[in-house]
Coordinates of C-alpha atoms in Angstrom, one line a residue:
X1 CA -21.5 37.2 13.9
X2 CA -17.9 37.2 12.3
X3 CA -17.0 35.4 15.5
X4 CA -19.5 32.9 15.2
X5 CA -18.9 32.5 11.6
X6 CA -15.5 31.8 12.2
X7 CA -16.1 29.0 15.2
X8 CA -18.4 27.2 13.0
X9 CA -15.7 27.4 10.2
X10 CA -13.0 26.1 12.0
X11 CA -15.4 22.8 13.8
X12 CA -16.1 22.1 10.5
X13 CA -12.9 22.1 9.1
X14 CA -11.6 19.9 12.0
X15 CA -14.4 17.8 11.7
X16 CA -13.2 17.2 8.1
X17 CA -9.6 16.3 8.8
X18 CA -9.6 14.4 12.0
X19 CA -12.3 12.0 10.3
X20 CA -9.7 11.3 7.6
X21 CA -6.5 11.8 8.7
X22 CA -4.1 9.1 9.9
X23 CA -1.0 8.4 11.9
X24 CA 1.8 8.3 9.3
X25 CA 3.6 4.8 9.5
X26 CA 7.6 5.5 9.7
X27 CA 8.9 2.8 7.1
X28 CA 11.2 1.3 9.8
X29 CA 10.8 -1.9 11.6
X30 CA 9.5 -1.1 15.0
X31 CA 11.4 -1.7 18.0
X32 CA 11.3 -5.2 19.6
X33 CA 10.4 -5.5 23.4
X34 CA 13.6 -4.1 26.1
X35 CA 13.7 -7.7 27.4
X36 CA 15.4 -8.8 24.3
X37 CA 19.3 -8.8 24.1
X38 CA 21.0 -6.0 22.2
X39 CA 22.7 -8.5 19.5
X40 CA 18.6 -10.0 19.3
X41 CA 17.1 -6.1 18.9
X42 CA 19.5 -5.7 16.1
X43 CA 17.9 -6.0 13.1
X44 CA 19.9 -5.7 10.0
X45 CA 19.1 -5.3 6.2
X46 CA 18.7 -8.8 4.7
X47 CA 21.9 -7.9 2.8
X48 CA 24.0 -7.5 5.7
X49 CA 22.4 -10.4 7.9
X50 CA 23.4 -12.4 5.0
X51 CA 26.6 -11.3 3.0
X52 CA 26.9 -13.0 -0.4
X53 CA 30.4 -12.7 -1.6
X54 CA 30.5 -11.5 -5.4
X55 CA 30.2 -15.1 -7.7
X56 CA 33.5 -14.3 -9.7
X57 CA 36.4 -15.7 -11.6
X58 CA 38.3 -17.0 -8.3
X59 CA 35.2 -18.7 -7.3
X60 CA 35.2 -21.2 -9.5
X61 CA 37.4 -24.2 -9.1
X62 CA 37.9 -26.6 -11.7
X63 CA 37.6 -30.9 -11.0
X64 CA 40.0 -33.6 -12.4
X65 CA 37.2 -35.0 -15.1
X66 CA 37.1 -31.5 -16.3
X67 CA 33.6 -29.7 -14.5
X68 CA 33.6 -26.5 -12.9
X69 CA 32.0 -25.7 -9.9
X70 CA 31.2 -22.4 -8.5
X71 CA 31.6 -21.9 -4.8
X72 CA 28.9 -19.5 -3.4
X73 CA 30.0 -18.1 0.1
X74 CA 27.6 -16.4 2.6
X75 CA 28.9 -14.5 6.1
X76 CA 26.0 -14.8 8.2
X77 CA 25.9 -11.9 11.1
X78 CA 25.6 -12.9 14.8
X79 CA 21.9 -13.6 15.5
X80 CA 20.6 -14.3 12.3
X81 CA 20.6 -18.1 10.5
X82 CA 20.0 -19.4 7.1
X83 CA 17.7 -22.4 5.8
X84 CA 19.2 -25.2 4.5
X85 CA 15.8 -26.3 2.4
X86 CA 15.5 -22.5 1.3
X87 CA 18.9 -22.6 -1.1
X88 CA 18.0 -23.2 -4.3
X89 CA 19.7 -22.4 -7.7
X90 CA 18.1 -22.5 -11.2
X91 CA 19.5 -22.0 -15.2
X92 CA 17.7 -19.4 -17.2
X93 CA 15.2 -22.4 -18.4
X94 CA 14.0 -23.2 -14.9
X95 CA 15.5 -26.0 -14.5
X96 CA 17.4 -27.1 -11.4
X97 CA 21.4 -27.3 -10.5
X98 CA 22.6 -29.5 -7.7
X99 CA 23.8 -27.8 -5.1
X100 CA 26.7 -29.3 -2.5
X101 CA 25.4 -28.5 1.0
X102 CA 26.9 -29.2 4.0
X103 CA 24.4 -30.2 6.9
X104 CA 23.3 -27.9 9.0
X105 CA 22.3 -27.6 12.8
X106 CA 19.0 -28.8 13.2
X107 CA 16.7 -26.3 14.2
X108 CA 12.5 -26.7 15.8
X109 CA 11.5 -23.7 13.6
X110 CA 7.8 -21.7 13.7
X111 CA 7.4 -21.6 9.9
X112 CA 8.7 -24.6 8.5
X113 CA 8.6 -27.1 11.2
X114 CA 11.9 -29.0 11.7
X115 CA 14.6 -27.9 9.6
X116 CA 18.3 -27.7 9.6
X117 CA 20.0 -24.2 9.8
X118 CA 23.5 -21.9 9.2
X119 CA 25.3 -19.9 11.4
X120 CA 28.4 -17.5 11.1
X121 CA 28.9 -18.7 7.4
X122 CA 28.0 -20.9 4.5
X123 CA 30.0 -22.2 1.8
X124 CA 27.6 -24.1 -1.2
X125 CA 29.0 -25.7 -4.6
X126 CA 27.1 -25.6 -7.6
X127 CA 27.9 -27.3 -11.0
X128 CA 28.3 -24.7 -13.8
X129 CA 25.6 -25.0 -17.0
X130 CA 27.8 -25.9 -20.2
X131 CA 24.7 -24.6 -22.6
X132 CA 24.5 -21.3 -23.6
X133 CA 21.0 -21.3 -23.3
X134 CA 21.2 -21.9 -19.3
X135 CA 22.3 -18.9 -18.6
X136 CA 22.0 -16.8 -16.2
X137 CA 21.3 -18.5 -13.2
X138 CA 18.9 -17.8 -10.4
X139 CA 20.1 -17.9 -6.9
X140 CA 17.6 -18.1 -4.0
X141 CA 18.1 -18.0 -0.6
X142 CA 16.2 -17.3 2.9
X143 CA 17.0 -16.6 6.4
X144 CA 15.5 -15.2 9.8
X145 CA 16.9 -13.2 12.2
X146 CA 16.9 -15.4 16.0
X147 CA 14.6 -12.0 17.3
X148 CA 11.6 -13.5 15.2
X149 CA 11.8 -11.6 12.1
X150 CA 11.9 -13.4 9.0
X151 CA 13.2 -12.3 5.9
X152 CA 11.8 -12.2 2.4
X153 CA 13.1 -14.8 0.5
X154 CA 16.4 -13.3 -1.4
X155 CA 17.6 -13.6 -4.8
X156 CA 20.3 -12.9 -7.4
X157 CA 21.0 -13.6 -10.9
X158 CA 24.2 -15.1 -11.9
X159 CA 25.9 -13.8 -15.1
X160 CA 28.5 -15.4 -17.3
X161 CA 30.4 -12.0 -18.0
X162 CA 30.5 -11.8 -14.2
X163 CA 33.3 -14.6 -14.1
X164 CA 34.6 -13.9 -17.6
X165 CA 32.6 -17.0 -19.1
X166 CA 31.2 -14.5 -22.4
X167 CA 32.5 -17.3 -24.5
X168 CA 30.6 -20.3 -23.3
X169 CA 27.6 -18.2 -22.9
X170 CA 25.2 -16.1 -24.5
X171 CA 25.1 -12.5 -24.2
X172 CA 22.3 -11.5 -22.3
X173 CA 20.1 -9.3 -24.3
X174 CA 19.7 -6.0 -22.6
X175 CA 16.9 -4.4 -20.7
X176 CA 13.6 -3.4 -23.0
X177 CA 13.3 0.6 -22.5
X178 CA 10.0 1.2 -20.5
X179 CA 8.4 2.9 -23.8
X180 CA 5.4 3.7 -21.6
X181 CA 7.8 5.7 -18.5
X182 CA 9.5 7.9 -21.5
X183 CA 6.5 8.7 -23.2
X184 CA 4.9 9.8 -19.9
X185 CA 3.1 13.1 -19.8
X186 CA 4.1 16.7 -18.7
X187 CA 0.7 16.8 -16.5
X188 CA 1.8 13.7 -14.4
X189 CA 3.8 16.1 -12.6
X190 CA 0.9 18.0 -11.8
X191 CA -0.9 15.0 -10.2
X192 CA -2.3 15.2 -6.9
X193 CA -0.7 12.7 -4.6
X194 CA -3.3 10.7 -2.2
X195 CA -2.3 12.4 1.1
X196 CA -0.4 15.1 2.6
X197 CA 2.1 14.4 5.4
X198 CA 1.9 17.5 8.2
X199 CA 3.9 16.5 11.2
X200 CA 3.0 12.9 12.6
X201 CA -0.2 12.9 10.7
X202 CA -1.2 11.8 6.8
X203 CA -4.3 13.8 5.2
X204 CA -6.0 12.6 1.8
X205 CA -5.3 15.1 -0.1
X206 CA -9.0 16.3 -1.2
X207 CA -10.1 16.1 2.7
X208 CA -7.3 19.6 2.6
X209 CA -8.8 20.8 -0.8
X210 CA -11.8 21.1 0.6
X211 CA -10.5 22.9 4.4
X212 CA -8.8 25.7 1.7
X213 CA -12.0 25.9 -0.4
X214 CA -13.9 26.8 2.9
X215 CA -11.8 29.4 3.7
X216 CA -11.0 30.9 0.7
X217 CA -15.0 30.8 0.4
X218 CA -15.2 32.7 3.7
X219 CA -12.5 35.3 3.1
X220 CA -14.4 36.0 -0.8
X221 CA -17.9 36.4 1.2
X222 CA -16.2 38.9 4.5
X223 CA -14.9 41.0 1.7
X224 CA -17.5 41.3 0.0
X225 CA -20.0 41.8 2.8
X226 CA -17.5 45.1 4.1
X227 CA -18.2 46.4 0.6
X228 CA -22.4 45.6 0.4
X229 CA -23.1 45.2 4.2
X230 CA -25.0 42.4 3.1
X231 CA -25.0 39.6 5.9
X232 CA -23.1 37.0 3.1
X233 CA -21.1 35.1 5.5
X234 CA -24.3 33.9 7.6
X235 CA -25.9 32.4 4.4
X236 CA -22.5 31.1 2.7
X237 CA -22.5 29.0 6.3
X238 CA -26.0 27.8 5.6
X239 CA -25.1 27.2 2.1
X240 CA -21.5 25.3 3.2
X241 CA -23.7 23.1 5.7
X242 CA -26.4 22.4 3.0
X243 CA -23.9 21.4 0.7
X244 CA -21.8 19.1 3.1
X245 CA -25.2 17.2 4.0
X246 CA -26.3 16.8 0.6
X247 CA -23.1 15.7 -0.3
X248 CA -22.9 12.9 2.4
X249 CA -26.6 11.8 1.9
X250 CA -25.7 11.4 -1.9
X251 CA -23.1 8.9 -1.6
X252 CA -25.1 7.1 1.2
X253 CA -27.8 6.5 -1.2
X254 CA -25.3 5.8 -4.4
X255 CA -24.2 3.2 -2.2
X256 CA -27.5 2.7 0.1
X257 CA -27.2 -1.4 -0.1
X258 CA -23.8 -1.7 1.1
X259 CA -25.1 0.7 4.3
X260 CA -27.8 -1.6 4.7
X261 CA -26.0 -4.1 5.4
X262 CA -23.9 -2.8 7.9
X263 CA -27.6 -1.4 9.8
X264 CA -29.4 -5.0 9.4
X265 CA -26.4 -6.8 10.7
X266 CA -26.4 -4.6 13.8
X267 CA -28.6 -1.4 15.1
X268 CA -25.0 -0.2 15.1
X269 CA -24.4 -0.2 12.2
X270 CA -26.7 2.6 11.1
X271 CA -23.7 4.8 12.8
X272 CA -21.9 4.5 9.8
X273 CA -24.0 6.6 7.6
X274 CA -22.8 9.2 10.1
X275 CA -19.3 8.0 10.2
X276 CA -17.0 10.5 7.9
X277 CA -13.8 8.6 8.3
X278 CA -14.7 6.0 5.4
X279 CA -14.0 9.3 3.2
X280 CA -17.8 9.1 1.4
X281 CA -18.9 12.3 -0.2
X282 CA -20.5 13.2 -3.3
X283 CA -18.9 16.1 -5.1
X284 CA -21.6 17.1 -7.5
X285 CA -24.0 16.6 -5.5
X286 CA -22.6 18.8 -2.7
X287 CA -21.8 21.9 -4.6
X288 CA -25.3 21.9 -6.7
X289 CA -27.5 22.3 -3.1
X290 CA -24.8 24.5 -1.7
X291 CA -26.0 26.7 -5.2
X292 CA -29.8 25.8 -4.8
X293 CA -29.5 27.1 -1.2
X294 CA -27.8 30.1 -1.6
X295 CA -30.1 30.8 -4.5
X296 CA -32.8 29.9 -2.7
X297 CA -32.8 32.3 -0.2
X298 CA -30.9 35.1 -1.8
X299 CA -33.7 35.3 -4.2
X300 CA -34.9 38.3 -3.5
X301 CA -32.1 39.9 -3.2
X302 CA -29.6 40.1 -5.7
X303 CA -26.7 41.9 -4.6
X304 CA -26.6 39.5 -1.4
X305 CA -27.6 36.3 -3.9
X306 CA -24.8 37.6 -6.0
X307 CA -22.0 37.9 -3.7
X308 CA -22.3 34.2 -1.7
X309 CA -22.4 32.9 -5.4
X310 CA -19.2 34.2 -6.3
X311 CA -17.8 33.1 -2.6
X312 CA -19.2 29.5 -3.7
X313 CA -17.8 29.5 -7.1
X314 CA -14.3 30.6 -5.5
X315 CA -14.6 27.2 -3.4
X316 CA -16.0 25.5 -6.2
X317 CA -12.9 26.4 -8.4
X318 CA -10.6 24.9 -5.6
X319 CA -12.4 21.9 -5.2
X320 CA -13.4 21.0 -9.3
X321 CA -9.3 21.7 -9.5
X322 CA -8.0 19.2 -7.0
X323 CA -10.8 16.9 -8.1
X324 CA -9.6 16.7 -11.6
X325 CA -5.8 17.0 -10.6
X326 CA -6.5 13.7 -8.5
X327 CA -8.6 11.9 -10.2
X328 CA -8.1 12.6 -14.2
X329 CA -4.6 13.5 -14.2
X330 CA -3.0 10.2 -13.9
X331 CA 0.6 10.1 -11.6
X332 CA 2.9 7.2 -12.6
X333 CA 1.5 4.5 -11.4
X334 CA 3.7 1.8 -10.0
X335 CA 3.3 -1.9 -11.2
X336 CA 3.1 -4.8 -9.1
X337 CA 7.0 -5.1 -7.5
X338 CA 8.8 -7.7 -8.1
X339 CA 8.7 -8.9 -4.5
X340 CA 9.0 -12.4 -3.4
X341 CA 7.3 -12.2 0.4
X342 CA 6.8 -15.2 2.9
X343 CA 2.9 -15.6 4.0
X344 CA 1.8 -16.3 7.2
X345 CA 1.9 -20.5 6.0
X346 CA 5.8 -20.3 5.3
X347 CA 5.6 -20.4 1.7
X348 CA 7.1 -17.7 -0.5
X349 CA 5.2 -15.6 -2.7
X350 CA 5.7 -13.3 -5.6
X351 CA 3.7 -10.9 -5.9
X352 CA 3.6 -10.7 -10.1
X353 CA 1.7 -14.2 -9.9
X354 CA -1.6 -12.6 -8.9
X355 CA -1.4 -10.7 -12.3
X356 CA -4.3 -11.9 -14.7
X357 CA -7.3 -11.2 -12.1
X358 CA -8.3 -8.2 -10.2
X359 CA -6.0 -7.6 -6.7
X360 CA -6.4 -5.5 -3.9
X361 CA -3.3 -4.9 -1.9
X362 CA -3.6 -3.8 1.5
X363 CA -1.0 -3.1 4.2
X364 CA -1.4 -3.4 7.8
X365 CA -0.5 -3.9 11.2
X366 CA -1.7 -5.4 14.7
X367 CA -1.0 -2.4 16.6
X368 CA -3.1 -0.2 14.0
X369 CA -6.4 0.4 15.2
X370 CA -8.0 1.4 12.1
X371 CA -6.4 -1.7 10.2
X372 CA -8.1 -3.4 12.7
X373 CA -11.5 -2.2 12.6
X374 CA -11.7 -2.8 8.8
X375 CA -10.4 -6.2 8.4
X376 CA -13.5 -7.8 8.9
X377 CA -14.9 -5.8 6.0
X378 CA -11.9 -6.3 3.5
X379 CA -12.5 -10.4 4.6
X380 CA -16.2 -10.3 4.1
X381 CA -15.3 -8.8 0.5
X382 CA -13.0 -11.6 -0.2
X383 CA -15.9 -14.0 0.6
X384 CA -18.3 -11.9 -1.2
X385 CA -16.1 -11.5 -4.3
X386 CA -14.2 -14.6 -5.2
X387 CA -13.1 -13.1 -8.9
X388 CA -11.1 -10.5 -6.8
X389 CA -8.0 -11.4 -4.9
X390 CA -7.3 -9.6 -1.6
X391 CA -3.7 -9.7 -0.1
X392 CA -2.6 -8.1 3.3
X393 CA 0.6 -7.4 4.1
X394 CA 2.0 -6.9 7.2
X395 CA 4.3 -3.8 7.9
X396 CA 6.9 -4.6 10.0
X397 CA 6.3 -7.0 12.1
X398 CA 7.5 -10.2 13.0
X399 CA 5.8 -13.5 12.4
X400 CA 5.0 -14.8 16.2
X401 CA 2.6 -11.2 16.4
X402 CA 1.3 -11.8 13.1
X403 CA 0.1 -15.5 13.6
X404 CA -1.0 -14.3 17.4
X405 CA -3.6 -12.1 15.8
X406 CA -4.6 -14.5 13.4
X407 CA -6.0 -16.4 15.8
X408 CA -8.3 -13.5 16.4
X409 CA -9.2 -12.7 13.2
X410 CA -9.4 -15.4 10.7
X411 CA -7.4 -15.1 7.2
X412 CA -6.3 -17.1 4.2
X413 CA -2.9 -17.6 5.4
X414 CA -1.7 -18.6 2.1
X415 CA -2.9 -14.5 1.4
X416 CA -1.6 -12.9 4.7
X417 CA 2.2 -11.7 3.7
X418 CA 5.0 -10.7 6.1
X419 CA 7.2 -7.9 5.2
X420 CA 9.1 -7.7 8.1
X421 CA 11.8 -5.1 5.8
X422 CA 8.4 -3.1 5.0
X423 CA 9.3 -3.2 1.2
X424 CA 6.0 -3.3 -0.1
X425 CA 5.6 0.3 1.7
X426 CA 8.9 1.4 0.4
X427 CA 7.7 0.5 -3.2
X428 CA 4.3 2.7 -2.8
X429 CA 5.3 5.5 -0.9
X430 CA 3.0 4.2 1.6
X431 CA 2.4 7.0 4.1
X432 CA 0.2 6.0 6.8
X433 CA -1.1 2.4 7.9
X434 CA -3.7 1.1 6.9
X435 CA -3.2 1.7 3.2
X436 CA -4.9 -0.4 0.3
X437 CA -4.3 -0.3 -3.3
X438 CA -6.5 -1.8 -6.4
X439 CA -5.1 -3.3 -9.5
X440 CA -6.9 -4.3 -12.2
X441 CA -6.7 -8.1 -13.9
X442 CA -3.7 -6.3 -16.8
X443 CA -2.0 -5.6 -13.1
X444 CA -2.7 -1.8 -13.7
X445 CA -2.9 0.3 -10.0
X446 CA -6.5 2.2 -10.5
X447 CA -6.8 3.5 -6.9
X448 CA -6.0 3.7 -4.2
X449 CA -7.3 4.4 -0.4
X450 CA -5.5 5.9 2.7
X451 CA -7.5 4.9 5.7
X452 CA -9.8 3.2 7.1
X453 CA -12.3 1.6 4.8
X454 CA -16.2 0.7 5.1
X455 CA -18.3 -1.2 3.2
X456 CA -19.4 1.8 1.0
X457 CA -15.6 3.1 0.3
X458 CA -14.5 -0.6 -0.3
X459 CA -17.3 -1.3 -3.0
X460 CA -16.8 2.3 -4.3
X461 CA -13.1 1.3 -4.5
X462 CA -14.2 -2.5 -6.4
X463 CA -16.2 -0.3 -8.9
X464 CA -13.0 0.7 -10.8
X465 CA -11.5 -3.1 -10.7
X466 CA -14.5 -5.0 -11.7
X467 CA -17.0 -2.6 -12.9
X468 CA -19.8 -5.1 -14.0
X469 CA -20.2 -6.7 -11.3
X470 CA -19.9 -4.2 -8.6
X471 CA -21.1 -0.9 -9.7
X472 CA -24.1 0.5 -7.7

């Protein structure tokens, strides 16, 4: 019986975390194909592909009729280029300064047609503001590596104490103090991150809460069956079952309409009620017929009824714990970077101007089967819910695969991002691919989701963004 007990233990548990876990995403570029040369495989930082030399003092050189002009110099490394169109420099008031740029070699480019391009190195002119008001500047600048990969566009601001110019120019005010980040609370440390990395693979973390609750469950009823001779690990296993198909069929109804779908598109489709990976349990629900069983048919005999009850409350304790330490218990939530990415129809975007509407972030890859499988949810939601913006951005990468499977899967290129650098997964301590996050219209994160979503887990997700609407 032990034996048994154990074997049915341990299918479970597995059951439980190979439907949820994922292959952790390194946050490196992957490696191009071996055909490529070794200078094109190289792929550097955008700051070493394209060195800006320090705007200082010595850069500035002064004309006979009196106006200064800053010389900007960029060392471009071997295999890379810069766009000519892409170089653009603006005062503190948005307005912008002519630039003096030599022409460039003219170039048949993927993204933004025919353009003219840098190599080696760069040297602009730019007329210095004479208001105080202007300053500091805003440099901008883009470039792509000759492999394929393009870079985020780049930018830098230009300071008057940086070329001893203080007395012409304001004083910039300094930074605000993140009231919010130094008032945070002692219990954020105590938050329960999303997933666990073991080895190659990322596990939510409640998908391990509930594998230790199982066992610590099992261990609680062995003992106490040595001590009563009561057969408590047979009906804790009857009890652990009841409560893990109570607890599937609850959320399956909570979100019955969005199941539906999936089963009157397809006869298909009604495998996703049994398909775990979407991450859909019901917590209450679970633990109260795991109780009702146990109770059930214990209830005759009390030191038996007793005993599974206190193995179920030991589990129960485990789970209610990482429940609340994941879902009440707030971490420090990151806002949306300040990262300006290029989208799939050449046009850079910054990701703080979707701020005012409800956003859901996911990032992706071609060679990511998962990612795959629920993109044509994730577009269906954009479709179905225009007052939410969905963005995905693509982890490292370079734009010719990116575009190749658009052609495949249809997307709003102006909202399919390249992030060639993988920034945005650098910025979330994103762990595995896909990952998806869900900011609210203030551009607040509420949630988050590691894996592979349905139709259930996305709306689930929606709920917390745009309650009225989307709430079952």
């Amino acid at each position: 019986m032990f034996l048994r007990f154990i074997a049915v233990q341990a299918l479970l548990s597995v059951l439980l975390l190979t439907g949820s876990a994922a292959w952790s995403q390194p946050l490196s570029a992957p490696s191009l194909s071996a055909g490529k040369s070794a200078a094109q495989s190289l792929i550097l930082g955008a700051e070493q592909a394209f060195a800006l030399m320090p705007p200082e003092q010595s850069t500035i050189r002064t004309e006979a009729n009196g106006r200064r002009l800053l010389e900007l110099h960029w060392t471009i490394a071997p295999g890379h280029y810069l766009y000519r169109e892409q170089l653009r420099l603006r005062d503190a008031l948005g307005q912008a300064l002519p630039l003096q740029i030599p022409r460039g070699q003219s170039l048949d480019d993927a993204f933004f047609g025919k353009v003219q391009v840098f190599h080696q190195e760069l040297r602009v002119r730019a007329a210095l503001p004479e208001r105080p008001e202007q300053w500091p500047l805003k440099l901008q600048w883009q470039g792509c590596a000759e492999a394929g990969i393009c870079y985020p566009v780049q930018q830098q601001s230009i300071r008057a104490a940086q070329m001893d110019l203080d007395k012409t120019a304001q004083a910039t005010a300094p930074a605000p103090v993140n009231t919010k980040a130094a008032s945070a609370s002692p219990l954020q440390a105590l938050a329960l991150p999303a997933s666990v990395l073991i080895g190659p693979l990322a596990f939510p973390s409640m998908a391990l809460a509930t594998f230790v609750a199982m066992f610590a469950s099992q261990w609680w009823a062995r003992r106490k069956q040595r001590q009563g001779g009561q057969p408590m690990e047979a009906l804790l296993l009857h009890a652990t079952l009841a409560g893990l198909l109570a607890a599937r069929a609850a959320y399956v109804v909570q979100w019955w309409p969005e199941y539906w779908s999936s089963v009157s598109a397809s006869a298909a489709g009604a495998l996703q009620i049994l398909d775990i990976r979407d991450g859909g349990w019901n917590l209450w629900a679970g633990l109260l017929a795991a109780a009702l069983w146990a109770i059930w048919s214990a209830r005759k005999q009390a030191p038996l009824r007793r005993g599974v009850l206190q193995s179920l409350c030991l589990g129960a304790v485990i789970l209610l714990a990482a429940h609340a330490l994941r879902n009440w218990v707030e971490p420090p939530q990151p806002p949306l970077p300040a990262l300006t990415l290029v989208s799939a129809g050449a046009q850079p975007t910054d990701l703080r101007s979707y701020r005012g509407q409800a956003l859901v972030v996911n990032l992706w890859a071609s060679w990511c089967p998962p990612c795959k499988r629920e993109m044509p949810v994730l577009a269906q939601a954009q479709k179905d819910h225009p007052e939410v913006r969905f963005i995905w951005i693509n982890q490292g990468e370079d734009a010719a695969t990116v575009l190749r499977y658009l052609q495949s899967m249809p997307l709003p290129v102006a909202q399919v991002l390249l992030d060639p650098e993988q920034l945005a997964g650098r910025h979330w301590q994103q762990r595995s691919l896909p990952s998806t996050y869900f900011y609210d219209a203030n551009g607040q994160l509420r949630s988050m989701r590691m894996g592979e979503l349905s139709r259930a887990s996305l709306a689930e997700q929606l709920s917390s963004i745009a309650p009225a609407r989307l709430a079952p």
